[in-house]
Coordinates of C-alpha atoms (C1' of nucleotides) in Angstrom, one line a residue:
Chain B
M1 CA 22.9 67.3 -65.6
N2 CA 20.8 64.1 -65.3
S3 CA 23.9 62.0 -64.9
S4 CA 23.1 61.3 -61.3
L5 CA 21.7 58.2 -62.9
T6 CA 24.3 55.6 -63.7
R7 CA 24.6 54.0 -67.0
R8 CA 23.0 50.8 -65.6
E9 CA 20.0 52.7 -64.2
V10 CA 19.4 54.5 -67.5
N11 CA 19.6 51.3 -69.5
R12 CA 17.3 49.5 -67.1
E13 CA 14.6 52.2 -67.5
T14 CA 14.8 52.2 -71.3
N15 CA 14.6 48.4 -71.3
L16 CA 11.6 48.5 -69.1
V17 CA 9.9 51.0 -71.4
D18 CA 10.7 48.9 -74.4
I19 CA 9.5 45.8 -72.8
R20 CA 6.1 47.3 -72.0
Q21 CA 5.8 48.9 -75.4
R22 CA 6.5 45.7 -77.2
A23 CA 4.1 43.8 -74.9
R24 CA 1.4 46.4 -75.7
E25 CA 2.0 45.9 -79.4
L26 CA 1.6 42.2 -79.1
L27 CA -1.5 42.6 -77.0
V28 CA -3.0 44.8 -79.7
A29 CA -1.9 42.5 -82.6
E30 CA -2.8 39.1 -81.1
G31 CA -4.7 39.5 -77.9
P32 CA -3.7 38.7 -74.3
A33 CA -2.5 35.2 -75.3
G34 CA -0.1 36.7 -77.8
V35 CA 1.9 38.5 -75.2
T36 CA 4.8 36.1 -74.9
L37 CA 8.3 36.5 -73.6
R38 CA 10.5 35.4 -76.5
P39 CA 9.1 37.8 -79.1
I40 CA 9.3 40.7 -76.6
A41 CA 12.9 39.8 -75.7
R42 CA 13.8 39.4 -79.4
A43 CA 12.4 42.8 -80.3
I44 CA 14.7 44.6 -77.9
G45 CA 17.7 42.5 -78.6
L46 CA 17.6 40.2 -75.6
T47 CA 16.8 36.6 -74.8
A48 CA 13.8 35.4 -72.9
P49 CA 15.5 34.6 -69.6
A50 CA 16.9 38.1 -69.5
L51 CA 13.4 39.4 -69.0
Y52 CA 13.4 37.7 -65.6
R53 CA 15.8 40.5 -64.5
Y54 CA 12.9 42.8 -65.0
Y55 CA 9.8 40.8 -64.1
A56 CA 9.3 37.9 -61.8
S57 CA 7.2 36.1 -64.4
R58 CA 5.0 36.6 -67.4
E59 CA 2.1 37.1 -65.1
D60 CA 3.9 39.8 -63.3
L61 CA 4.6 41.6 -66.6
L62 CA 1.0 41.3 -67.6
L63 CA 0.0 42.9 -64.3
D64 CA 2.3 45.8 -65.0
L65 CA 0.8 46.1 -68.4
I66 CA -2.7 46.2 -67.0
A67 CA -1.7 48.9 -64.6
D68 CA -0.3 50.9 -67.4
L69 CA -3.5 50.6 -69.4
Y70 CA -5.6 51.4 -66.5
D71 CA -3.6 54.6 -66.0
E72 CA -3.8 55.5 -69.7
L73 CA -7.6 55.2 -69.6
T74 CA -7.9 57.2 -66.4
T75 CA -5.6 59.9 -67.8
S76 CA -7.5 60.2 -71.0
M77 CA -10.7 60.6 -68.9
E78 CA -9.1 63.2 -66.7
R79 CA -7.8 65.1 -69.7
A80 CA -11.2 65.2 -71.3
R81 CA -12.6 66.4 -68.0
D82 CA -10.0 69.2 -67.5
E83 CA -10.7 70.7 -70.9
L84 CA -13.9 72.0 -69.5
A85 CA -14.4 74.6 -66.9
R86 CA -14.4 73.4 -63.3
D87 CA -18.0 74.4 -62.8
D88 CA -19.3 72.9 -66.1
L89 CA -20.4 69.7 -64.3
T90 CA -22.8 68.7 -66.9
G91 CA -20.3 69.0 -69.7
R92 CA -17.7 67.2 -67.6
F93 CA -20.0 64.3 -67.0
I94 CA -20.7 63.9 -70.7
V95 CA -17.1 64.1 -71.9
V96 CA -15.8 61.8 -69.2
T97 CA -18.2 59.0 -70.0
R98 CA -17.6 59.5 -73.7
A99 CA -13.8 59.4 -73.2
F100 CA -14.4 56.0 -71.4
R101 CA -16.3 54.7 -74.4
R102 CA -13.9 56.1 -76.9
W103 CA -10.9 54.5 -75.2
A104 CA -12.7 51.1 -75.0
R105 CA -13.6 51.2 -78.7
A106 CA -10.2 52.3 -79.7
H107 CA -8.5 49.7 -77.6
P108 CA -10.8 46.6 -77.4
R109 CA -7.9 44.2 -76.6
E110 CA -6.8 46.4 -73.8
F111 CA -10.3 46.8 -72.5
E112 CA -10.7 43.1 -72.5
L113 CA -7.5 42.6 -70.5
V114 CA -8.3 45.3 -68.0
F115 CA -12.0 44.8 -67.5
A116 CA -12.9 41.2 -68.3
T117 CA -10.1 39.3 -66.6
P118 CA -11.5 38.0 -63.4
V119 CA -9.6 39.0 -60.4
G120 CA -9.2 35.5 -59.0
D121 CA -12.1 33.8 -57.3
P122 CA -11.3 33.2 -53.7
G123 CA -10.6 36.3 -51.8
A124 CA -8.8 37.7 -54.8
P125 CA -5.0 37.5 -54.4
K126 CA -4.9 40.4 -56.8
D127 CA -1.9 42.8 -57.0
D128 CA -1.7 46.0 -54.9
R129 CA -0.9 47.9 -58.1
L130 CA -4.3 47.3 -59.6
E131 CA -6.0 48.3 -56.4
G132 CA -4.5 51.7 -56.7
C133 CA -5.3 52.0 -60.4
G134 CA -8.9 51.0 -59.9
Q135 CA -9.1 53.5 -57.1
R136 CA -7.8 56.3 -59.3
F137 CA -10.1 55.3 -62.2
G138 CA -13.2 55.1 -60.0
G139 CA -12.1 58.3 -58.4
V140 CA -12.8 60.3 -61.6
F141 CA -16.4 59.3 -61.6
Q142 CA -16.7 59.5 -57.8
G143 CA -15.2 63.0 -57.7
L144 CA -17.6 64.1 -60.4
F145 CA -20.5 62.7 -58.5
V146 CA -19.5 64.4 -55.3
E147 CA -19.1 67.8 -57.0
L148 CA -22.4 67.2 -58.7
W149 CA -24.2 66.5 -55.4
M150 CA -22.5 69.5 -53.7
H151 CA -23.6 71.8 -56.4
Q152 CA -27.1 70.7 -57.0
Q153 CA -28.6 67.8 -55.3
F154 CA -30.6 65.3 -57.4
P155 CA -33.5 63.4 -55.9
V156 CA -32.5 60.2 -54.1
V157 CA -34.4 57.8 -51.9
A158 CA -34.3 58.0 -48.2
D159 CA -32.0 55.6 -46.4
E160 CA -35.0 53.7 -45.0
Q161 CA -36.2 52.9 -48.4
L162 CA -33.0 51.0 -49.2
D163 CA -32.8 47.3 -48.6
P164 CA -31.0 47.1 -45.2
R165 CA -28.4 44.7 -46.6
L166 CA -27.6 47.2 -49.3
R167 CA -27.8 50.1 -46.8
R168 CA -25.2 48.5 -44.6
Q169 CA -22.8 48.0 -47.4
L170 CA -23.2 51.5 -48.8
R171 CA -22.7 53.0 -45.3
Q172 CA -19.5 51.0 -44.9
W173 CA -18.2 52.0 -48.3
A174 CA -19.0 55.7 -47.6
A175 CA -17.3 55.5 -44.2
D176 CA -14.2 53.7 -45.4
N177 CA -13.6 56.2 -48.2
D178 CA -14.9 59.4 -46.6
I179 CA -17.5 59.9 -49.3
P180 CA -19.8 62.8 -48.2
L181 CA -22.9 61.5 -50.0
P182 CA -26.2 60.2 -48.8
L183 CA -26.6 56.5 -49.3
G184 CA -29.3 57.0 -51.9
A185 CA -26.8 59.0 -54.0
L186 CA -24.3 56.1 -53.8
D187 CA -27.0 53.8 -55.0
V188 CA -27.5 56.1 -58.0
F189 CA -23.8 56.2 -58.5
L190 CA -23.6 52.4 -58.7
T191 CA -26.5 52.2 -61.0
C192 CA -24.9 54.7 -63.4
W193 CA -21.7 52.7 -63.3
V194 CA -23.6 49.5 -64.1
R195 CA -25.3 51.0 -67.1
L196 CA -22.1 52.7 -68.4
Y197 CA -20.0 49.6 -68.0
G198 CA -22.8 47.3 -69.3
L199 CA -23.3 49.1 -72.5
I200 CA -19.7 49.7 -73.3
S201 CA -18.6 46.1 -72.6
L202 CA -21.6 44.7 -74.5
E203 CA -20.5 46.9 -77.4
V204 CA -16.8 46.0 -77.3
F205 CA -17.5 42.3 -76.9
G206 CA -20.0 42.3 -79.7
H207 CA -23.0 41.2 -77.6
L208 CA -25.2 43.9 -79.0
S209 CA -24.6 43.1 -82.7
F210 CA -27.8 41.0 -82.7
A211 CA -29.7 44.2 -82.7
L212 CA -27.4 47.1 -83.4
T213 CA -24.6 47.9 -85.8
D214 CA -23.9 51.3 -84.4
V215 CA -24.2 51.6 -80.6
E216 CA -23.5 55.4 -80.5
P217 CA -27.1 56.6 -80.6
M218 CA -28.1 54.2 -77.9
F219 CA -25.1 55.4 -75.8
D220 CA -26.2 59.0 -76.3
A221 CA -29.8 58.1 -75.3
M222 CA -28.4 56.4 -72.2
L223 CA -26.4 59.6 -71.3
S224 CA -29.6 61.6 -71.7
E225 CA -31.4 59.3 -69.3
L226 CA -28.5 59.4 -66.8
A227 CA -28.2 63.2 -67.1
Q228 CA -31.9 63.5 -66.4
R229 CA -31.7 61.3 -63.4
L230 CA -28.9 63.5 -62.1
G231 CA -30.8 66.7 -62.6
L232 CA -28.7 67.8 -65.5
S233 CA -30.2 69.6 -68.4
W234 CA -28.3 67.8 -71.1
R235 CA -30.0 66.0 -73.9
A236 CA -28.4 64.3 -76.9
E237 CA -29.6 66.3 -79.9
F238 CA -30.4 64.6 -83.1
S239 CA -32.0 65.9 -86.2
A240 CA -35.7 65.6 -86.0
G241 CA -37.3 62.9 -88.0
Chain X
M1 CA -32.4 -2.6 -80.0
N2 CA -30.2 0.5 -80.3
S3 CA -27.8 -1.4 -82.4
S4 CA -28.7 0.5 -85.5
L5 CA -25.6 2.4 -84.4
T6 CA -22.3 0.6 -85.2
R7 CA -19.8 0.0 -82.6
R8 CA -17.6 2.8 -84.0
E9 CA -20.5 5.3 -83.9
V10 CA -21.3 4.5 -80.3
N11 CA -17.6 4.8 -79.3
R12 CA -17.3 8.0 -81.1
E13 CA -20.3 9.5 -79.2
T14 CA -19.0 8.4 -75.8
N15 CA -15.6 9.8 -76.6
L16 CA -17.0 13.1 -77.6
V17 CA -19.0 13.3 -74.4
D18 CA -15.9 12.5 -72.4
I19 CA -13.8 15.0 -74.2
R20 CA -16.2 17.8 -73.5
Q21 CA -16.7 16.8 -69.9
R22 CA -13.0 16.7 -69.2
A23 CA -12.6 20.1 -71.0
R24 CA -15.3 21.5 -68.8
E25 CA -13.5 20.2 -65.7
L26 CA -10.3 21.8 -66.8
L27 CA -12.0 25.1 -67.6
V28 CA -13.5 25.2 -64.1
A29 CA -10.3 24.2 -62.4
E30 CA -7.8 26.3 -64.3
G31 CA -9.6 28.8 -66.5
P32 CA -9.8 28.9 -70.2
A33 CA -6.0 28.7 -70.6
G34 CA -6.0 25.4 -68.7
V35 CA -8.1 23.7 -71.3
T36 CA -5.3 21.8 -73.1
L37 CA -5.3 18.8 -75.3
R38 CA -2.9 16.4 -73.6
P39 CA -4.6 16.3 -70.2
I40 CA -7.9 15.8 -71.9
A41 CA -6.6 13.0 -74.0
R42 CA -4.9 11.4 -71.1
A43 CA -8.0 11.4 -69.0
I44 CA -9.9 9.4 -71.5
G45 CA -7.0 7.0 -72.4
L46 CA -5.9 8.6 -75.6
T47 CA -3.0 10.6 -76.9
A48 CA -3.2 14.2 -78.0
P49 CA -3.1 13.7 -81.7
A50 CA -6.1 11.4 -81.4
L51 CA -8.3 14.3 -80.5
Y52 CA -7.8 15.6 -84.0
R53 CA -10.2 12.8 -85.1
Y54 CA -12.8 14.7 -83.1
Y55 CA -11.9 18.3 -83.5
A56 CA -10.1 20.2 -86.1
S57 CA -8.1 22.1 -83.5
R58 CA -8.1 23.2 -79.9
E59 CA -9.9 26.4 -81.0
D60 CA -12.6 24.2 -82.5
L61 CA -13.0 22.2 -79.3
L62 CA -13.3 25.4 -77.3
L63 CA -16.0 26.7 -79.6
D64 CA -18.0 23.5 -79.0
L65 CA -17.5 23.9 -75.3
I66 CA -18.8 27.5 -75.5
A67 CA -21.8 26.3 -77.4
D68 CA -22.4 23.7 -74.7
L69 CA -22.2 26.2 -71.9
Y70 CA -24.4 28.6 -73.8
D71 CA -27.1 25.9 -74.1
E72 CA -26.7 24.9 -70.5
L73 CA -27.4 28.5 -69.4
T74 CA -30.3 28.9 -71.7
T75 CA -31.8 25.6 -70.6
S76 CA -31.5 26.5 -66.9
M77 CA -33.3 29.8 -67.6
E78 CA -36.0 28.0 -69.6
R79 CA -36.5 25.5 -66.8
A80 CA -36.9 28.2 -64.2
R81 CA -39.4 29.9 -66.5
D82 CA -41.4 26.8 -67.1
E83 CA -41.8 26.1 -63.5
L84 CA -44.2 29.0 -63.3
A85 CA -47.6 29.2 -64.9
R86 CA -47.7 30.5 -68.5
D87 CA -49.6 33.6 -67.5
D88 CA -47.4 34.5 -64.5
L89 CA -45.3 36.8 -66.6
T90 CA -44.1 38.8 -63.6
G91 CA -42.9 35.7 -61.9
R92 CA -41.3 34.4 -65.0
F93 CA -39.4 37.6 -65.6
I94 CA -38.0 37.5 -62.0
V95 CA -37.0 33.8 -62.0
V96 CA -35.4 34.0 -65.5
T97 CA -33.2 36.9 -64.6
R98 CA -32.3 35.3 -61.3
A99 CA -31.5 32.0 -63.1
F100 CA -29.1 34.0 -65.3
R101 CA -27.4 35.5 -62.3
R102 CA -27.3 32.2 -60.4
W103 CA -25.7 30.4 -63.3
A104 CA -23.1 33.2 -63.8
R105 CA -22.2 33.1 -60.1
A106 CA -22.0 29.4 -59.9
H107 CA -19.9 29.2 -63.1
P108 CA -17.7 32.3 -63.3
R109 CA -15.1 30.6 -65.5
E110 CA -17.8 29.5 -67.9
F111 CA -19.4 32.9 -67.8
E112 CA -16.0 34.5 -68.6
L113 CA -15.5 32.2 -71.6
V114 CA -19.0 32.7 -73.0
F115 CA -19.6 36.4 -72.4
A116 CA -16.2 38.1 -72.2
T117 CA -14.4 36.6 -75.1
P118 CA -14.5 39.1 -77.9
V119 CA -15.9 37.7 -81.1
G120 CA -13.1 38.9 -83.3
D121 CA -12.8 42.5 -84.3
P122 CA -13.1 42.7 -88.1
G123 CA -16.5 41.5 -89.3
A124 CA -16.4 38.7 -86.7
P125 CA -15.4 35.4 -88.3
K126 CA -17.3 33.8 -85.5
D127 CA -18.7 30.3 -85.7
D128 CA -22.2 29.6 -86.9
R129 CA -22.8 27.4 -83.8
L130 CA -22.6 30.4 -81.5
E131 CA -24.9 32.4 -83.6
G132 CA -27.6 29.9 -83.0
C133 CA -26.9 29.6 -79.3
G134 CA -27.0 33.3 -78.9
Q135 CA -30.2 33.5 -80.7
R136 CA -31.8 30.9 -78.5
F137 CA -30.4 32.6 -75.3
G138 CA -31.7 36.0 -76.3
G139 CA -34.9 34.4 -77.4
V140 CA -35.8 33.6 -73.8
F141 CA -35.8 37.2 -72.8
Q142 CA -37.3 38.3 -76.1
G143 CA -40.1 35.8 -75.9
L144 CA -40.9 37.0 -72.4
F145 CA -40.9 40.6 -73.5
V146 CA -43.2 39.9 -76.4
E147 CA -45.7 38.1 -74.1
L148 CA -45.4 40.9 -71.6
W149 CA -46.2 43.5 -74.2
M150 CA -49.1 41.4 -75.6
H151 CA -50.6 41.0 -72.2
Q152 CA -50.2 44.4 -70.8
Q153 CA -48.4 47.2 -72.6
F154 CA -46.0 49.3 -70.6
P155 CA -45.4 52.9 -71.5
V156 CA -42.9 53.5 -74.3
V157 CA -41.8 56.5 -76.2
A158 CA -43.1 57.2 -79.6
D159 CA -41.0 56.3 -82.6
E160 CA -40.4 60.0 -83.3
Q161 CA -38.8 60.5 -80.0
L162 CA -36.1 58.1 -80.7
D163 CA -32.8 59.2 -82.3
P164 CA -33.3 58.5 -86.0
R165 CA -30.1 56.5 -86.2
L166 CA -31.3 54.3 -83.4
R167 CA -34.8 54.1 -84.8
R168 CA -33.5 52.8 -88.1
Q169 CA -31.5 50.1 -86.5
L170 CA -34.4 49.0 -84.2
R171 CA -36.8 48.9 -87.2
Q172 CA -34.3 46.8 -89.1
W173 CA -33.9 44.4 -86.2
A174 CA -37.6 44.1 -85.7
A175 CA -38.2 43.4 -89.3
D176 CA -35.4 40.8 -89.7
N177 CA -36.7 38.8 -86.7
D178 CA -40.4 39.4 -87.0
I179 CA -40.6 41.0 -83.5
P180 CA -44.1 42.4 -83.2
L181 CA -43.1 45.2 -80.8
P182 CA -43.0 48.9 -81.2
L183 CA -39.6 50.4 -81.4
G184 CA -39.9 52.1 -78.0
A185 CA -40.4 48.7 -76.5
L186 CA -37.3 47.4 -78.2
D187 CA -35.4 50.3 -76.7
V188 CA -36.7 49.3 -73.3
F189 CA -35.7 45.7 -74.0
L190 CA -32.1 46.6 -74.8
T191 CA -31.9 48.9 -71.8
C192 CA -33.0 46.0 -69.5
W193 CA -30.4 43.8 -71.2
V194 CA -27.7 46.3 -70.6
R195 CA -28.5 46.7 -66.9
L196 CA -28.8 42.9 -66.4
Y197 CA -25.6 42.1 -68.2
G198 CA -23.8 45.0 -66.7
L199 CA -24.6 44.2 -63.1
I200 CA -23.9 40.5 -63.4
S201 CA -20.6 40.8 -65.2
L202 CA -19.4 43.5 -62.9
E203 CA -20.2 41.1 -60.0
V204 CA -18.6 38.1 -61.6
F205 CA -15.5 40.0 -62.6
G206 CA -15.1 41.6 -59.2
H207 CA -15.5 45.1 -60.4
L208 CA -18.0 46.0 -57.8
S209 CA -16.0 44.8 -54.8
F210 CA -14.8 48.4 -54.2
A211 CA -18.2 49.1 -52.9
L212 CA -20.1 45.9 -52.3
T213 CA -19.3 42.5 -50.8
D214 CA -22.8 41.1 -51.5
V215 CA -24.4 42.2 -54.8
E216 CA -27.7 40.4 -54.2
P217 CA -29.6 43.3 -52.6
M218 CA -28.6 45.6 -55.4
F219 CA -29.6 43.0 -57.9
D220 CA -33.0 42.7 -56.3
A221 CA -33.3 46.5 -56.3
M222 CA -32.5 46.6 -60.0
L223 CA -35.2 43.9 -60.6
S224 CA -37.6 46.1 -58.7
E225 CA -36.8 49.0 -61.0
L226 CA -37.0 47.0 -64.1
A227 CA -40.3 45.5 -63.0
Q228 CA -41.7 48.9 -62.3
R229 CA -40.5 50.1 -65.7
L230 CA -42.4 47.2 -67.3
G231 CA -45.6 47.8 -65.4
L232 CA -45.2 44.8 -63.2
S233 CA -46.2 44.9 -59.6
W234 CA -43.3 43.1 -58.2
R235 CA -41.1 44.5 -55.5
A236 CA -38.2 42.9 -53.7
E237 CA -39.3 42.5 -50.2
F238 CA -36.9 43.1 -47.4
S239 CA -37.4 43.3 -43.7
A240 CA -38.0 46.8 -42.7
G241 CA -35.2 48.5 -40.9
Chain O
dC1 C1' 44.0 52.9 -60.2
dG2 C1' 42.8 48.1 -58.7
dG3 C1' 39.9 44.9 -57.1
dC4 C1' 35.5 43.1 -55.6
dG5 C1' 30.7 42.5 -55.2
dT6 C1' 26.5 43.3 -57.7
dT7 C1' 23.9 43.5 -61.7
dT8 C1' 22.8 42.0 -66.3
dG9 C1' 23.1 39.3 -69.7
dT10 C1' 24.2 34.6 -71.9
dT11 C1' 23.5 29.4 -73.1
dA12 C1' 21.6 25.0 -72.1
dA13 C1' 18.0 22.4 -70.5
dC14 C1' 13.3 20.7 -68.7
dG15 C1' 8.7 19.9 -69.3
dC16 C1' 4.9 21.7 -71.2
dC17 C1' 2.0 23.1 -75.5
dG18 C1' -0.6 22.6 -80.5
dT19 C1' -0.1 20.4 -84.5
dA20 C1' 1.5 17.5 -88.7
dC21 C1' 2.9 13.2 -90.6
dA22 C1' 3.6 8.4 -91.4
dC23 C1' 2.0 4.3 -90.0
dT24 C1' -0.9 0.2 -88.0
dG25 C1' -4.6 -2.3 -86.5
dT26 C1' -9.6 -2.6 -86.3
dT27 C1' -14.1 -2.1 -88.1
dT28 C1' -17.4 -1.5 -91.7
dA29 C1' -19.5 -2.3 -96.2
dC30 C1' -20.0 -4.5 -100.5
Chain V
dG1 C1' -13.4 -12.2 -98.0
dT2 C1' -11.5 -8.3 -99.2
dA3 C1' -10.9 -3.5 -99.8
dA4 C1' -11.9 0.9 -98.1
dA5 C1' -12.7 3.9 -94.2
dC6 C1' -11.7 4.8 -89.7
dA7 C1' -9.4 5.5 -85.1
dG8 C1' -5.7 5.1 -83.0
dT9 C1' -0.3 5.3 -82.3
dG10 C1' 4.6 7.2 -82.1
dT11 C1' 7.6 10.6 -83.6
dA12 C1' 8.8 15.1 -84.6
dC13 C1' 8.9 20.3 -85.0
dG14 C1' 8.8 24.7 -83.3
dG15 C1' 7.0 27.4 -79.7
dC16 C1' 6.1 28.4 -74.8
dG17 C1' 7.5 29.7 -69.4
dT18 C1' 11.0 29.0 -66.4
dT19 C1' 15.3 27.4 -63.9
dA20 C1' 20.2 26.9 -63.3
dA21 C1' 25.0 27.7 -64.2
dC22 C1' 28.0 30.8 -65.8
dA23 C1' 30.4 35.1 -68.0
dA24 C1' 30.9 39.8 -68.8
dA25 C1' 30.0 44.6 -67.6
dC26 C1' 29.5 47.9 -64.2
dG27 C1' 29.7 50.8 -59.9
dC28 C1' 31.9 51.6 -55.8
dC29 C1' 35.4 51.9 -52.3
dG30 C1' 40.0 51.7 -50.5

DNA sequence: CGGCGTTTGTTAACGCCGTACACTGTTTAC
DNA sequence: GTAAACAGTGTACGGCGTTAACAAACGCCG
């Protein structure tokens, strides 16, 4: 039996779930500013002050929501990855990046909240929760990169060709996280991340609409370039014209 | 005499200036959510409802603020550009992109407001003002690109090598805006924009801090790559190590 | 079972917010 | 000089996040 949980504990969990669900619905319907306490409380049959038994503040609730969304995105990328064979690194690279874009397009408000909310200027008093989520999210790409490198090394520049200031930081990063990659590969990794994030957020925020109505072909073209850069044989196919 | 303006008109202009200035200060100090009517009104010796003689709503005021910021950024880029000789296209490309980054770093709150506020999902009911601002902003890069191409063409792919879906959109864009560039060059333009925007917003939003504490060397390295892609002879110099 | 401390909820209140309305004094234009 | 246009005010409404005081429900232990 699961009755090792007291009635209180069960109720607390269901309430927490309901709160987050309603917060998510409000986020989708009205954006970050629309996530307010009273409607959330009302929806689950409580009053606003009662929510303070669950979260220290609205800010705290939002942080939890962000963590949830972060995890959802990461999970969807991992699932896409795991549908392909372990050794199909090319395929995994493609489906993971596409899963990222698909999630961003399907959930623009959530994307906005997770990726375009500055983390606080001075020294970032950001929450530990998000630290872990970001780590897990980045880990999907990072893990793919490491396997890619292990299996078939792509061309990278020698350490000496990197700006010493950059070199130092990359070395530090690799050391702190035990990443068994040469610094040049880390540089490639970051460049891929920049292009991926750049294109997706430009699309979601509408800053490409001056030129494109459908970003998909450009996204595919970018994947082709990245794949080529990584020594993968993938090319986006399109009917000749 | 400047008294062709009535006393009322003069007062109206100064009030408008004061409102925007105070709004800007609040934005910087507390972020977009901190731009509220009562403190603005108080600061210039009015009450909140009086602001409705100047703006239809808070939203309307924010839109005006965004337009102001957009223009400020564009102007700073144009100024950086115009400090270099008309034919120093390489130099102009470098200083304009650096001016963009400098402004973003110096004004993270403003950058957030201008570049990371989605323009409304369905069909974008966005204001006409912003349309013009965006046009002027993009025009700086676009103008530079056109001159670059005119002066010294860089290698681009043939139209037939582009995904037909992408090709169609690029052709449409070029036609609508009378851009005298081959479609392959437009593709390069968008790719540069993606990388520039991607790196700068990742930096401003703190989404590179997992690896880098100082993004500058990576930015310089990116500029080197872009310059090379565009057939420019610029390379970020760094002391050998 | 009885009682007690903890937990979870309530209501009331404070000081904010954007905004609408009725009203008043000043400025402008004819 | 007078009437219309304008730029303010004060008041009010409903909403917000949050705090404080209090009441009921619950879990645990003797």
